[in-house]
Tab-separated table of C-alpha atoms in Angstrom:
chain	number	residue	atom	x	y	z
P	1390	UNK	CA	-0.208	-0.263	0.320
P	1391	UNK	CA	1.391	3.734	-0.907
P	1392	UNK	CA	1.458	6.647	1.776
P	1393	UNK	CA	-1.801	7.919	-0.069
P	1394	UNK	CA	-3.251	4.731	0.446
P	1395	UNK	CA	-1.463	4.477	4.297
P	1396	UNK	CA	-3.592	7.962	4.810
P	1397	UNK	CA	-6.440	7.645	3.386
P	1398	UNK	CA	-6.523	4.240	5.435
P	1399	UNK	CA	-5.915	5.687	8.951
P	1400	UNK	CA	-8.569	8.868	8.509
P	1401	UNK	CA	-11.349	6.396	8.147
P	1402	UNK	CA	-10.021	4.306	10.991
P	1403	UNK	CA	-9.281	7.711	12.922
P	1404	UNK	CA	-12.826	8.696	12.294
P	1405	UNK	CA	-14.670	5.384	13.180
P	1406	UNK	CA	-12.719	5.426	16.928
P	1407	UNK	CA	-14.189	9.306	16.968
P	1408	UNK	CA	-17.133	7.759	16.553
P	1409	UNK	CA	-17.208	4.738	18.570
P	1410	UNK	CA	-16.200	6.579	21.581
P	1411	UNK	CA	-17.826	9.121	23.007
P	1412	UNK	CA	-20.383	9.778	20.772
P	1413	UNK	CA	-21.517	6.050	20.694
P	1414	UNK	CA	-22.091	6.252	24.257
P	1415	UNK	CA	-23.490	8.446	24.522
P	1416	UNK	CA	-25.608	7.288	22.000
P	1417	UNK	CA	-26.247	4.010	23.650
P	1418	UNK	CA	-27.240	5.575	26.749
P	1419	UNK	CA	-30.310	7.630	24.702
P	1420	UNK	CA	-31.040	4.016	23.503
P	1421	UNK	CA	-30.977	2.891	26.895
P	1422	UNK	CA	-35.079	2.215	28.522
P	1423	UNK	CA	-36.791	4.773	30.641
P	1424	UNK	CA	-38.480	3.380	33.542
P	1425	UNK	CA	-41.370	4.098	34.149
P	1426	UNK	CA	-44.030	2.219	36.265
P	1427	UNK	CA	-46.716	0.074	35.170
P	1428	UNK	CA	-49.602	2.095	37.223
P	1429	UNK	CA	-50.763	6.457	37.016
P	1430	UNK	CA	-49.899	7.712	40.810
P	1431	UNK	CA	-53.132	10.207	41.677
P	1432	UNK	CA	-51.450	11.320	44.728
P	1433	UNK	CA	-47.605	10.653	44.578
P	1434	UNK	CA	-45.484	12.009	41.337
P	1435	UNK	CA	-43.679	9.103	39.439
P	1436	UNK	CA	-40.702	9.694	41.285
P	1437	UNK	CA	-42.522	9.422	45.025
P	1438	UNK	CA	-44.067	6.278	43.807
P	1439	UNK	CA	-40.862	4.806	43.108
P	1440	UNK	CA	-39.639	5.541	46.030
P	1441	UNK	CA	-42.881	4.541	48.503
P	1442	UNK	CA	-43.639	0.681	46.687
P	1443	UNK	CA	-39.222	0.397	47.426
P	1444	UNK	CA	-40.289	1.542	50.856
P	1445	UNK	CA	-43.693	-0.583	51.229
P	1446	UNK	CA	-41.220	-3.306	49.575
P	1447	UNK	CA	-38.769	-3.225	52.403
P	1448	UNK	CA	-41.274	-3.468	55.293
P	1449	UNK	CA	-42.834	-5.881	53.661
P	1450	UNK	CA	-40.235	-8.076	51.140
P	1451	UNK	CA	-41.174	-11.210	48.980
P	1452	UNK	CA	-40.356	-14.036	51.319
P	1453	UNK	CA	-42.166	-17.660	51.150
P	1454	UNK	CA	-45.433	-15.286	50.213
P	1455	UNK	CA	-45.720	-12.630	48.383
P	1456	UNK	CA	-44.577	-8.653	48.686
P	1457	UNK	CA	-45.859	-5.306	49.020
P	1458	UNK	CA	-45.357	-4.849	45.588
P	1459	UNK	CA	-46.610	-8.310	44.645
P	1460	UNK	CA	-49.592	-7.507	45.808
P	1461	UNK	CA	-49.707	-3.631	44.833
P	1462	UNK	CA	-49.576	-2.074	48.246
P	1463	UNK	CA	-48.030	1.085	47.203
P	1464	UNK	CA	-51.061	1.612	44.712
P	1465	UNK	CA	-52.756	1.139	47.735
P	1466	UNK	CA	-51.623	3.391	49.129
P	1467	UNK	CA	-51.192	6.654	46.858
P	1468	UNK	CA	-55.139	5.956	47.243
P	1469	UNK	CA	-55.241	5.681	50.452
P	1470	UNK	CA	-53.311	9.039	51.380
P	1471	UNK	CA	-55.174	11.205	48.924
P	1472	UNK	CA	-58.860	10.125	49.867
P	1473	UNK	CA	-58.469	9.191	53.064
P	1474	UNK	CA	-56.471	11.340	55.157
P	1475	UNK	CA	-55.887	15.102	56.188
P	1476	UNK	CA	-53.762	17.760	54.447
P	1477	UNK	CA	-51.422	17.724	56.964
P	1478	UNK	CA	-50.685	13.780	56.740
P	1479	UNK	CA	-50.044	14.487	52.611
P	1480	UNK	CA	-47.958	17.349	53.632
P	1481	UNK	CA	-45.966	14.414	55.410
P	1482	UNK	CA	-46.596	11.260	53.403
P	1483	UNK	CA	-44.769	13.751	50.129
P	1484	UNK	CA	-42.056	15.480	52.675
P	1485	UNK	CA	-41.318	12.051	54.346
P	1486	UNK	CA	-40.738	10.204	50.673
P	1487	UNK	CA	-39.129	13.190	49.472
P	1488	UNK	CA	-36.510	13.008	52.622
P	1489	UNK	CA	-35.845	9.603	51.813
P	1490	UNK	CA	-35.448	9.968	48.777
P	1491	UNK	CA	-33.111	13.062	49.778
P	1492	UNK	CA	-30.832	10.726	51.413
P	1493	UNK	CA	-30.746	8.285	49.283
P	1494	UNK	CA	-28.870	10.846	47.046
P	1495	UNK	CA	-26.761	12.186	49.200
P	1496	UNK	CA	-25.251	9.167	51.244
P	1497	UNK	CA	-25.008	6.624	48.188
P	1498	UNK	CA	-25.393	8.514	44.982
P	1499	UNK	CA	-28.970	6.644	43.914
P	1500	UNK	CA	-32.701	6.547	43.922
P	1501	UNK	CA	-33.752	4.671	46.859
P	1502	UNK	CA	-35.360	2.395	44.517
P	1503	UNK	CA	-32.347	1.062	42.752
P	1504	UNK	CA	-30.303	0.967	46.277
P	1505	UNK	CA	-29.497	-2.832	46.827
P	1506	UNK	CA	-31.679	-4.217	50.423
P	1507	UNK	CA	-29.402	-3.979	52.651
P	1508	UNK	CA	-28.379	0.180	51.781
P	1509	UNK	CA	-32.602	0.573	51.807
P	1510	UNK	CA	-32.282	-0.966	55.372
P	1511	UNK	CA	-29.976	1.144	56.508
P	1512	UNK	CA	-31.909	4.001	55.653
P	1513	UNK	CA	-35.094	2.899	56.632
P	1514	UNK	CA	-33.828	2.694	60.401
P	1515	UNK	CA	-32.813	6.440	59.631
P	1516	UNK	CA	-35.600	7.936	59.091
P	1517	UNK	CA	-37.252	5.994	62.216
P	1518	UNK	CA	-38.204	8.645	64.773
P	1519	UNK	CA	-39.356	8.004	68.464
P	1520	UNK	CA	-42.578	9.244	67.774
P	1521	UNK	CA	-45.237	7.307	66.695
P	1522	UNK	CA	-47.446	9.480	64.656
P	1523	UNK	CA	-43.978	10.672	62.102
P	1524	UNK	CA	-43.428	9.429	58.904
P	1525	UNK	CA	-42.455	6.200	58.892
P	1526	UNK	CA	-44.406	4.764	61.040
P	1527	UNK	CA	-47.869	6.142	59.685
P	1528	UNK	CA	-46.169	4.231	55.951
P	1529	UNK	CA	-45.931	1.525	57.546
P	1530	UNK	CA	-49.984	1.061	59.355
P	1531	UNK	CA	-50.902	2.137	55.568
P	1532	UNK	CA	-48.155	-0.956	54.602
P	1533	UNK	CA	-49.778	-3.545	56.723
P	1534	UNK	CA	-53.516	-2.428	56.154
P	1535	UNK	CA	-52.758	-2.661	52.398
P	1536	UNK	CA	-51.188	-6.010	52.937
P	1537	UNK	CA	-53.522	-8.103	55.077
P	1538	UNK	CA	-56.225	-6.711	53.468
P	1539	UNK	CA	-56.071	-8.148	49.890
P	1540	UNK	CA	-57.854	-10.465	48.890
P	1541	UNK	CA	-54.800	-12.659	47.887
P	1542	UNK	CA	-53.381	-12.701	51.826
P	1543	UNK	CA	-56.814	-13.046	53.225
P	1544	UNK	CA	-57.557	-16.228	51.324
P	1545	UNK	CA	-54.802	-18.423	50.900
P	1546	UNK	CA	-52.774	-17.615	54.383
P	1547	UNK	CA	-54.966	-16.118	56.441
P	1548	UNK	CA	-58.269	-18.008	57.991
P	1549	UNK	CA	-60.648	-15.599	56.125
P	1550	UNK	CA	-64.375	-15.327	58.017
P	1551	UNK	CA	-66.602	-13.909	55.916
P	1552	UNK	CA	-69.262	-13.585	58.781
P	1553	UNK	CA	-66.886	-12.891	62.306
P	1554	UNK	CA	-68.829	-14.408	65.300
P	1555	UNK	CA	-67.480	-13.626	68.482
P	1556	UNK	CA	-63.650	-12.843	69.543
P	1557	UNK	CA	-61.817	-15.674	71.106
P	1558	UNK	CA	-58.355	-13.574	71.652
P	1559	UNK	CA	-56.297	-16.659	73.861
P	1560	UNK	CA	-57.962	-19.244	71.767
P	1561	UNK	CA	-54.517	-21.734	70.988
P	1562	UNK	CA	-53.336	-21.903	67.277
P	1563	UNK	CA	-52.916	-25.431	66.163
P	1564	UNK	CA	-49.527	-26.533	64.002
P	1565	UNK	CA	-49.984	-25.184	60.118
P	1566	UNK	CA	-52.933	-23.399	61.531
P	1567	UNK	CA	-53.802	-20.374	59.221
P	1568	UNK	CA	-54.034	-16.854	61.512
P	1569	UNK	CA	-57.554	-16.293	61.805
P	1570	UNK	CA	-58.379	-12.229	60.694
P	1571	UNK	CA	-59.248	-10.396	63.317
P	1572	UNK	CA	-58.687	-12.510	65.878
P	1573	UNK	CA	-55.401	-13.692	66.303
P	1574	UNK	CA	-54.000	-11.909	63.757
P	1575	UNK	CA	-53.982	-8.723	66.416
P	1576	UNK	CA	-52.557	-11.053	69.205
P	1577	UNK	CA	-50.010	-12.983	67.605
P	1578	UNK	CA	-47.721	-10.762	64.636
P	1579	UNK	CA	-47.477	-12.633	61.278
P	1580	UNK	CA	-43.804	-12.429	61.666
P	1581	UNK	CA	-44.098	-15.279	64.105
P	1582	UNK	CA	-45.256	-17.522	61.976
P	1583	UNK	CA	-43.204	-19.319	59.159
P	1584	UNK	CA	-45.353	-18.807	56.368
P	1585	UNK	CA	-44.703	-14.850	57.146
P	1586	UNK	CA	-41.375	-14.183	56.807
P	1587	UNK	CA	-40.925	-10.367	56.137
P	1588	UNK	CA	-38.852	-7.609	58.430
P	1589	UNK	CA	-39.138	-7.406	61.648
P	1590	UNK	CA	-36.406	-5.242	62.911
P	1591	UNK	CA	-38.752	-2.264	61.734
């Protein structure tokens, strides 16, 4: 190959390197799929809904039983806050979710829902407060309510009684017996049963 041909091919190769470097990287990033919810929040913004969903899943993660997200607890919380809580409580929920997200970005430089389970757990413990009316405890209440109100949990994992009879709070449970809705569920927490192995540390 003569010198002119070498220069020609070298120029083309150099151009290829330029295109395949930063430009190609930018193009690939531009083609990355954008995260989207598979439902439309009524109260939270989309980014807040991601954070709220991840927090609910931290409280009730998927184990041998479905996790919070498997049962749409995040959708339940979004609707309940919008339709059932007072304005000051709505403000508390949005502020709490935003604070959790800010802590996540400050400490791990990432959105809360993208963190590992251990990283999420560390942040959750940070936002807990001694005040039982704080955001986390209110959020946890709604998470438990939404989870145990689902048809799947009530029928497959609990002894659902369509027409309740008298309350027998001290009635012993037989081995393998399902928890009774409205009866043993308050006396014996779900975490004490082998078939409910959700988080018990917060």
